[in-house]
Amino acid sequence: MSVSPEEMNKSKSRSFRRYKDGQSEYRSWQDKIFDAGWSHKCPEYVLSTPPCQGSCPSGHDVRGWLNIVRGIEKAPLGADGKPSMSWQEYAWRRMTEANPFPAIMGRVCPAPCQGGCNRSEVDEFVGINSIEHFVGNWAIEHGLGFAKPTHKTGKRVAIIGGGVGGLSCAYHLMRKGHDCVVFESSDKLGGMISFGLPAYRTPRDIVDAEVQRILDMGVEVRLNTRVGKDVSFADLRRKFDAVFIGIGAQTGNVLDIPGSDAPNCTDGISFLREFNEGKLDHAGKRIVVIGGGDTAMDVAAVARRLGSYNVDAETLGHAKVVVATRESDSRRGLAQCLRSSSEVVIAYRRHVQEMPASKHELDAVIQEGVEIQSCVAPVSVVKDANGNAVALRVIPVDWVNKKMIPKEGSEYNIPCDLIVSAVGQSVNWSGMDEFKNDRGLAKVDKNLQAVGHPGVFVGGDAITPFLLTTAIGHGRIASEGIDHYLKGEDLGKRPKVDVHYWDLLQKQNEFGKTPETYRSRTKEDVIKEEGSAKEIDLGLRGSDTAQFALHNFENRADKYVMPSKDLFLGHFPFTPRNEREMRVIDTANVLGNEEERVVALAEAQAQAEAKRCMSCGLCFECDNCVIYCPQGAVKKTPKAQATTGRYVYTDYAKCIGCHICADVCPTGYIKMGMGD
Ligand SMILES: Cc1cc2nc3c(=O)[nH]c(=O)nc-3n(C[C@H](O)[C@H](O)[C@H](O)COP(=O)(O)OP(=O)(O)OC[C@H]3O[C@@H](n4cnc5c(N)ncnc54)[C@H](O)[C@@H]3O)c2cc1C
Ligand code: SF4
Ligand code: SF4
């Protein structure tokens, strides 16, 4: 099963190897079996959280939906004895238990889950978000929606801000039976996925579909309503049982250098908002973008797509009328006849490899013709006689012990007719200043309740400007806090591993194998079981066969993330990743281009990629333990009782505690815990 040296050399890729070249020491299995036999420990089945899930801020049950896509975990059976839904739908339903935006996430999440994936110790991480992309698209194409809440608590929650954080919170609260009203200052929902990220990254039909599903659950929306201006916060707090604030960090930071007040100096958030609202149809001949994050990349890429007009104003006015009357009007159409490319330079203070932007976004803008000037710090804006910026003056810098050392005397100008600073964002707290701390963010406790404001919860960029998946995770966590608050319960502590868990009990329920309800023995039970009731002991008897418990199973998912060292990696042969195709957008075709860069996997590719998952921390039915147990003590659970996670059981009368099943378990699900 392991990889031969020839294969490894052929693939030129890493693969797991237990022994190094030339290593000749080996462990005798016989010794190991007899030594281990003295441990008096037998296997038990321990559920842990896989690192992909532990690294996903929205807490996706990644392993769960990968197991569904690859065909291991099956949908519950319907009345006709057939699966009640397709695997695609079942995978989507599992995804959306944690995160209601899989089609968006699959496209633009930088996928910290993949950074944590144990498969990297064998060859390369599992392409998790490409599978999320496929399933998210499938759900939209097949019109899947969320069930309307079946019970109502009568409680109402105000959600301030209709970005992904606010919408995620509304979604999770609706599932818990609480009514929600979203107050949104713009005329559209979505926050940054509608006004920040360009449509070639988050196509608006995809955004609309994933947002509309949440509204279809019965969420009320008040657009064009800024809390703190159109309606006061105090008023909302009075009228609603609880409040969630998800107002994002919508104000682009202004560049603080002399001359930055020039009219042709702007910030990245304003630039992108104007573009996304259709108010910007050209960028200028030469644009300098300052910064190295996602916003800087988006500004640069949008500027390359927009270009600059190469005709006079009169010709342009006439041409616009002509183009607008054509049915196929598009920026591209206009671009092809009237525009030429803009030169776009990104100026960044640190080294390119330290840019916080996603690597693929950086690679994409370079391919699209953006020039990167790294290790340069902005000094001033050079203006012409009319006060317009004509250049950005920069100074090259060195970095010594993380300190920036400007190279005095080496300043130079980068000529331009537009400067866009993408140097961070701030939260606009006007009308809600009581929540702002000295860093301009809200101070919250572990349950995301605003400190000193019971019943008010905050999430997303308003507490930590980071990622979409982070804001979505905050929405889920806050919804749980709000639920406790509305029920008058203690909010409690958050678990160490704070994710949405795979649930064995739910699995048992889905397949009609719900454990029996526990009841203590009655006098009649004792007489029946023991023949007499001379000494009546009503305590537990024969609990190893009782049907009210999940035997020899321990759930450590809220405490333990499965590390690669606990897996049997030798089980997994080298298997190349099924990568998504990237459309080639380069200097030749970038002008006016509105196409998505990334192409979704085909169904067979998505399934093949899911098969690369090693199911860290949960049985994936490989049969190794059954095959290798020298005692024949590990057996397959009879089909009628088996579910995912209950595929095998151990006959403890036969087990000698040799550890072999645990050693050959690829997933770390078997631990020698019985007898501890
Ligand atoms: C240009 C850019 C590119 C990015 N690219 C990525 C990426 O590729 N991947 C990724 O994961 N993350 C990316 N991010 C980060 C991501 O967009 C944010 O982390 C995320 O949008 C935060 O969600 P949120 O719900 O907290 O806030 P937002 O999305 O900002 O939504 C806040 C909402 O609140 C509304 N609002 C604000 N104030 C009020 C008020 N007083 N009353 C009523 N409504 C109000 C706003 O209009 C907005 O709709 C990017 C960010 C930017 C700016
Ligand atoms: S939301 Fe992001 S981090 Fe979470 S599973 Fe999807 S791609 Fe990975
Ligand atoms: S191998 Fe699968 S379960 Fe393990 S970390 Fe990677 S995606 Fe998650």
mmCIF file with all atom_site columns, C-alpha atoms in Angstrom, residues 431-555:
data_model
loop_
_atom_site.group_PDB
_atom_site.id
_atom_site.type_symbol
_atom_site.label_atom_id
_atom_site.label_alt_id
_atom_site.label_comp_id
_atom_site.label_asym_id
_atom_site.label_entity_id
_atom_site.label_seq_id
_atom_site.pdbx_PDB_ins_code
_atom_site.Cartn_x
_atom_site.Cartn_y
_atom_site.Cartn_z
_atom_site.occupancy
_atom_site.B_iso_or_equiv
_atom_site.pdbx_formal_charge
_atom_site.auth_seq_id
_atom_site.auth_comp_id
_atom_site.auth_asym_id
_atom_site.auth_atom_id
_atom_site.pdbx_PDB_model_num
ATOM 1   C CA . GLY A 1 431 ? -24.665 56.555  16.893 1.00 0.00 ? 431 GLY A CA 1
ATOM 2   C CA . MET A 1 432 ? -23.310 53.454  18.681 1.00 0.00 ? 432 MET A CA 1
ATOM 3   C CA . ASP A 1 433 ? -20.113 54.872  20.194 1.00 0.00 ? 433 ASP A CA 1
ATOM 4   C CA . GLU A 1 434 ? -20.704 53.135  23.519 1.00 0.00 ? 434 GLU A CA 1
ATOM 5   C CA . PHE A 1 435 ? -19.447 49.867  21.965 1.00 0.00 ? 435 PHE A CA 1
ATOM 6   C CA . LYS A 1 436 ? -16.170 51.205  20.644 1.00 0.00 ? 436 LYS A CA 1
ATOM 7   C CA . ASN A 1 437 ? -12.915 50.446  22.484 1.00 0.00 ? 437 ASN A CA 1
ATOM 8   C CA . ASP A 1 438 ? -9.640  52.339  22.097 1.00 0.00 ? 438 ASP A CA 1
ATOM 9   C CA . ARG A 1 439 ? -8.779  50.258  19.012 1.00 0.00 ? 439 ARG A CA 1
ATOM 10  C CA . GLY A 1 440 ? -12.035 51.245  17.338 1.00 0.00 ? 440 GLY A CA 1
ATOM 11  C CA . LEU A 1 441 ? -13.516 47.745  17.716 1.00 0.00 ? 441 LEU A CA 1
ATOM 12  C CA . ALA A 1 442 ? -16.158 46.345  20.068 1.00 0.00 ? 442 ALA A CA 1
ATOM 13  C CA . LYS A 1 443 ? -15.061 44.640  23.265 1.00 0.00 ? 443 LYS A CA 1
ATOM 14  C CA . VAL A 1 444 ? -16.807 41.294  23.659 1.00 0.00 ? 444 VAL A CA 1
ATOM 15  C CA . ASP A 1 445 ? -16.594 38.254  25.925 1.00 0.00 ? 445 ASP A CA 1
ATOM 16  C CA . LYS A 1 446 ? -16.114 34.636  24.762 1.00 0.00 ? 446 LYS A CA 1
ATOM 17  C CA . ASN A 1 447 ? -19.819 34.394  23.877 1.00 0.00 ? 447 ASN A CA 1
ATOM 18  C CA . LEU A 1 448 ? -19.446 37.576  21.794 1.00 0.00 ? 448 LEU A CA 1
ATOM 19  C CA . GLN A 1 449 ? -21.674 39.521  24.171 1.00 0.00 ? 449 GLN A CA 1
ATOM 20  C CA . ALA A 1 450 ? -20.611 43.178  24.352 1.00 0.00 ? 450 ALA A CA 1
ATOM 21  C CA . VAL A 1 451 ? -18.912 43.726  27.695 1.00 0.00 ? 451 VAL A CA 1
ATOM 22  C CA . GLY A 1 452 ? -21.290 45.645  29.977 1.00 0.00 ? 452 GLY A CA 1
ATOM 23  C CA . HIS A 1 453 ? -24.246 45.317  27.558 1.00 0.00 ? 453 HIS A CA 1
ATOM 24  C CA . PRO A 1 454 ? -26.319 42.204  28.344 1.00 0.00 ? 454 PRO A CA 1
ATOM 25  C CA . GLY A 1 455 ? -28.349 41.061  25.355 1.00 0.00 ? 455 GLY A CA 1
ATOM 26  C CA . VAL A 1 456 ? -26.147 42.869  22.813 1.00 0.00 ? 456 VAL A CA 1
ATOM 27  C CA . PHE A 1 457 ? -23.811 40.648  20.808 1.00 0.00 ? 457 PHE A CA 1
ATOM 28  C CA . VAL A 1 458 ? -21.238 41.711  18.212 1.00 0.00 ? 458 VAL A CA 1
ATOM 29  C CA . GLY A 1 459 ? -19.381 39.803  15.491 1.00 0.00 ? 459 GLY A CA 1
ATOM 30  C CA . GLY A 1 460 ? -17.535 39.942  12.175 1.00 0.00 ? 460 GLY A CA 1
ATOM 31  C CA . ASP A 1 461 ? -15.174 42.736  11.191 1.00 0.00 ? 461 ASP A CA 1
ATOM 32  C CA . ALA A 1 462 ? -16.625 44.940  13.967 1.00 0.00 ? 462 ALA A CA 1
ATOM 33  C CA . ILE A 1 463 ? -14.635 42.859  16.464 1.00 0.00 ? 463 ILE A CA 1
ATOM 34  C CA . THR A 1 464 ? -11.876 41.319  14.303 1.00 0.00 ? 464 THR A CA 1
ATOM 35  C CA . PRO A 1 465 ? -11.446 42.486  10.720 1.00 0.00 ? 465 PRO A CA 1
ATOM 36  C CA . PHE A 1 466 ? -10.400 39.243  9.028  1.00 0.00 ? 466 PHE A CA 1
ATOM 37  C CA . LEU A 1 467 ? -12.233 36.825  6.747  1.00 0.00 ? 467 LEU A CA 1
ATOM 38  C CA . LEU A 1 468 ? -15.746 36.034  5.565  1.00 0.00 ? 468 LEU A CA 1
ATOM 39  C CA . THR A 1 469 ? -15.598 32.633  7.242  1.00 0.00 ? 469 THR A CA 1
ATOM 40  C CA . THR A 1 470 ? -14.605 34.344  10.518 1.00 0.00 ? 470 THR A CA 1
ATOM 41  C CA . ALA A 1 471 ? -17.647 36.624  10.403 1.00 0.00 ? 471 ALA A CA 1
ATOM 42  C CA . ILE A 1 472 ? -19.881 33.641  9.552  1.00 0.00 ? 472 ILE A CA 1
ATOM 43  C CA . GLY A 1 473 ? -18.474 31.714  12.525 1.00 0.00 ? 473 GLY A CA 1
ATOM 44  C CA . HIS A 1 474 ? -19.105 34.711  14.773 1.00 0.00 ? 474 HIS A CA 1
ATOM 45  C CA . GLY A 1 475 ? -22.717 34.747  13.617 1.00 0.00 ? 475 GLY A CA 1
ATOM 46  C CA . ARG A 1 476 ? -23.108 31.112  14.715 1.00 0.00 ? 476 ARG A CA 1
ATOM 47  C CA . ILE A 1 477 ? -21.389 31.587  18.071 1.00 0.00 ? 477 ILE A CA 1
ATOM 48  C CA . ALA A 1 478 ? -23.374 34.745  18.831 1.00 0.00 ? 478 ALA A CA 1
ATOM 49  C CA . SER A 1 479 ? -26.632 33.004  17.889 1.00 0.00 ? 479 SER A CA 1
ATOM 50  C CA . GLU A 1 480 ? -25.935 30.388  20.569 1.00 0.00 ? 480 GLU A CA 1
ATOM 51  C CA . GLY A 1 481 ? -25.245 33.105  23.159 1.00 0.00 ? 481 GLY A CA 1
ATOM 52  C CA . ILE A 1 482 ? -28.394 34.967  22.144 1.00 0.00 ? 482 ILE A CA 1
ATOM 53  C CA . ASP A 1 483 ? -30.420 31.760  22.389 1.00 0.00 ? 483 ASP A CA 1
ATOM 54  C CA . HIS A 1 484 ? -29.225 31.182  25.977 1.00 0.00 ? 484 HIS A CA 1
ATOM 55  C CA . TYR A 1 485 ? -29.836 34.838  26.820 1.00 0.00 ? 485 TYR A CA 1
ATOM 56  C CA . LEU A 1 486 ? -33.388 34.722  25.463 1.00 0.00 ? 486 LEU A CA 1
ATOM 57  C CA . LYS A 1 487 ? -34.112 31.580  27.470 1.00 0.00 ? 487 LYS A CA 1
ATOM 58  C CA . GLY A 1 488 ? -32.806 33.257  30.615 1.00 0.00 ? 488 GLY A CA 1
ATOM 59  C CA . GLU A 1 489 ? -29.984 30.703  30.846 1.00 0.00 ? 489 GLU A CA 1
ATOM 60  C CA . ASP A 1 490 ? -26.389 31.189  31.888 1.00 0.00 ? 490 ASP A CA 1
ATOM 61  C CA . LEU A 1 491 ? -24.319 31.796  28.741 1.00 0.00 ? 491 LEU A CA 1
ATOM 62  C CA . GLY A 1 492 ? -21.666 29.388  30.003 1.00 0.00 ? 492 GLY A CA 1
ATOM 63  C CA . LYS A 1 493 ? -18.180 28.806  28.651 1.00 0.00 ? 493 LYS A CA 1
ATOM 64  C CA . ARG A 1 494 ? -17.355 28.112  25.023 1.00 0.00 ? 494 ARG A CA 1
ATOM 65  C CA . PRO A 1 495 ? -15.760 24.715  24.311 1.00 0.00 ? 495 PRO A CA 1
ATOM 66  C CA . LYS A 1 496 ? -12.011 24.429  23.773 1.00 0.00 ? 496 LYS A CA 1
ATOM 67  C CA . VAL A 1 497 ? -12.575 23.304  20.168 1.00 0.00 ? 497 VAL A CA 1
ATOM 68  C CA . ASP A 1 498 ? -15.379 25.639  19.164 1.00 0.00 ? 498 ASP A CA 1
ATOM 69  C CA . VAL A 1 499 ? -16.806 24.178  15.966 1.00 0.00 ? 499 VAL A CA 1
ATOM 70  C CA . HIS A 1 500 ? -19.971 22.605  14.649 1.00 0.00 ? 500 HIS A CA 1
ATOM 71  C CA . TYR A 1 501 ? -19.531 18.915  15.537 1.00 0.00 ? 501 TYR A CA 1
ATOM 72  C CA . TRP A 1 502 ? -20.276 15.687  13.735 1.00 0.00 ? 502 TRP A CA 1
ATOM 73  C CA . ASP A 1 503 ? -22.946 14.019  15.835 1.00 0.00 ? 503 ASP A CA 1
ATOM 74  C CA . LEU A 1 504 ? -23.080 10.238  16.272 1.00 0.00 ? 504 LEU A CA 1
ATOM 75  C CA . LEU A 1 505 ? -26.351 10.412  18.142 1.00 0.00 ? 505 LEU A CA 1
ATOM 76  C CA . GLN A 1 506 ? -27.944 12.371  15.304 1.00 0.00 ? 506 GLN A CA 1
ATOM 77  C CA . LYS A 1 507 ? -26.649 9.702   12.919 1.00 0.00 ? 507 LYS A CA 1
ATOM 78  C CA . GLN A 1 508 ? -28.242 6.975   15.060 1.00 0.00 ? 508 GLN A CA 1
ATOM 79  C CA . ASN A 1 509 ? -31.508 8.934   15.066 1.00 0.00 ? 509 ASN A CA 1
ATOM 80  C CA . GLU A 1 510 ? -31.455 9.439   11.300 1.00 0.00 ? 510 GLU A CA 1
ATOM 81  C CA . PHE A 1 511 ? -31.256 5.671   10.808 1.00 0.00 ? 511 PHE A CA 1
ATOM 82  C CA . GLY A 1 512 ? -33.922 4.791   13.383 1.00 0.00 ? 512 GLY A CA 1
ATOM 83  C CA . LYS A 1 513 ? -31.345 3.483   15.864 1.00 0.00 ? 513 LYS A CA 1
ATOM 84  C CA . THR A 1 514 ? -32.051 5.962   18.632 1.00 0.00 ? 514 THR A CA 1
ATOM 85  C CA . PRO A 1 515 ? -30.807 4.513   21.934 1.00 0.00 ? 515 PRO A CA 1
ATOM 86  C CA . GLU A 1 516 ? -33.506 3.504   24.399 1.00 0.00 ? 516 GLU A CA 1
ATOM 87  C CA . THR A 1 517 ? -34.368 5.880   27.232 1.00 0.00 ? 517 THR A CA 1
ATOM 88  C CA . TYR A 1 518 ? -32.609 4.970   30.448 1.00 0.00 ? 518 TYR A CA 1
ATOM 89  C CA . ARG A 1 519 ? -34.730 3.867   33.413 1.00 0.00 ? 519 ARG A CA 1
ATOM 90  C CA . SER A 1 520 ? -33.545 2.281   36.642 1.00 0.00 ? 520 SER A CA 1
ATOM 91  C CA . ARG A 1 521 ? -34.595 -1.302  37.411 1.00 0.00 ? 521 ARG A CA 1
ATOM 92  C CA . THR A 1 522 ? -37.949 -1.908  39.024 1.00 0.00 ? 522 THR A CA 1
ATOM 93  C CA . LYS A 1 523 ? -38.713 -4.666  41.539 1.00 0.00 ? 523 LYS A CA 1
ATOM 94  C CA . GLU A 1 524 ? -40.454 -6.509  38.699 1.00 0.00 ? 524 GLU A CA 1
ATOM 95  C CA . ASP A 1 525 ? -37.314 -6.317  36.518 1.00 0.00 ? 525 ASP A CA 1
ATOM 96  C CA . VAL A 1 526 ? -35.227 -7.818  39.310 1.00 0.00 ? 526 VAL A CA 1
ATOM 97  C CA . ILE A 1 527 ? -37.653 -10.699 39.817 1.00 0.00 ? 527 ILE A CA 1
ATOM 98  C CA . LYS A 1 528 ? -37.741 -11.305 36.071 1.00 0.00 ? 528 LYS A CA 1
ATOM 99  C CA . GLU A 1 529 ? -33.955 -11.186 35.662 1.00 0.00 ? 529 GLU A CA 1
ATOM 100 C CA . GLU A 1 530 ? -32.852 -12.906 38.887 1.00 0.00 ? 530 GLU A CA 1
ATOM 101 C CA . GLY A 1 531 ? -35.777 -15.187 39.710 1.00 0.00 ? 531 GLY A CA 1
ATOM 102 C CA . SER A 1 532 ? -36.346 -13.818 43.221 1.00 0.00 ? 532 SER A CA 1
ATOM 103 C CA . ALA A 1 533 ? -36.378 -10.509 45.004 1.00 0.00 ? 533 ALA A CA 1
ATOM 104 C CA . LYS A 1 534 ? -34.892 -11.505 48.354 1.00 0.00 ? 534 LYS A CA 1
ATOM 105 C CA . GLU A 1 535 ? -32.193 -8.863  48.182 1.00 0.00 ? 535 GLU A CA 1
ATOM 106 C CA . ILE A 1 536 ? -33.503 -6.168  45.978 1.00 0.00 ? 536 ILE A CA 1
ATOM 107 C CA . ASP A 1 537 ? -30.793 -4.115  44.253 1.00 0.00 ? 537 ASP A CA 1
ATOM 108 C CA . LEU A 1 538 ? -32.340 -1.684  41.827 1.00 0.00 ? 538 LEU A CA 1
ATOM 109 C CA . GLY A 1 539 ? -28.945 -0.482  40.496 1.00 0.00 ? 539 GLY A CA 1
ATOM 110 C CA . LEU A 1 540 ? -27.531 -1.152  37.020 1.00 0.00 ? 540 LEU A CA 1
ATOM 111 C CA . ARG A 1 541 ? -27.009 -4.749  35.875 1.00 0.00 ? 541 ARG A CA 1
ATOM 112 C CA . GLY A 1 542 ? -25.553 -5.982  32.586 1.00 0.00 ? 542 GLY A CA 1
ATOM 113 C CA . SER A 1 543 ? -25.030 -2.453  31.311 1.00 0.00 ? 543 SER A CA 1
ATOM 114 C CA . ASP A 1 544 ? -22.569 -3.679  28.632 1.00 0.00 ? 544 ASP A CA 1
ATOM 115 C CA . THR A 1 545 ? -25.477 -4.975  26.611 1.00 0.00 ? 545 THR A CA 1
ATOM 116 C CA . ALA A 1 546 ? -28.005 -2.299  27.594 1.00 0.00 ? 546 ALA A CA 1
ATOM 117 C CA . GLN A 1 547 ? -29.529 -0.428  24.671 1.00 0.00 ? 547 GLN A CA 1
ATOM 118 C CA . PHE A 1 548 ? -29.661 3.006   26.306 1.00 0.00 ? 548 PHE A CA 1
ATOM 119 C CA . ALA A 1 549 ? -25.956 3.785   25.750 1.00 0.00 ? 549 ALA A CA 1
ATOM 120 C CA . LEU A 1 550 ? -23.472 4.088   22.895 1.00 0.00 ? 550 LEU A CA 1
ATOM 121 C CA . HIS A 1 551 ? -20.939 1.549   24.143 1.00 0.00 ? 551 HIS A CA 1
ATOM 122 C CA . ASN A 1 552 ? -17.164 1.988   24.123 1.00 0.00 ? 552 ASN A CA 1
ATOM 123 C CA . PHE A 1 553 ? -17.519 5.314   22.389 1.00 0.00 ? 553 PHE A CA 1
ATOM 124 C CA . GLU A 1 554 ? -16.080 8.548   23.653 1.00 0.00 ? 554 GLU A CA 1
ATOM 125 C CA . ASN A 1 555 ? -16.749 11.952  22.188 1.00 0.00 ? 555 ASN A CA 1
#
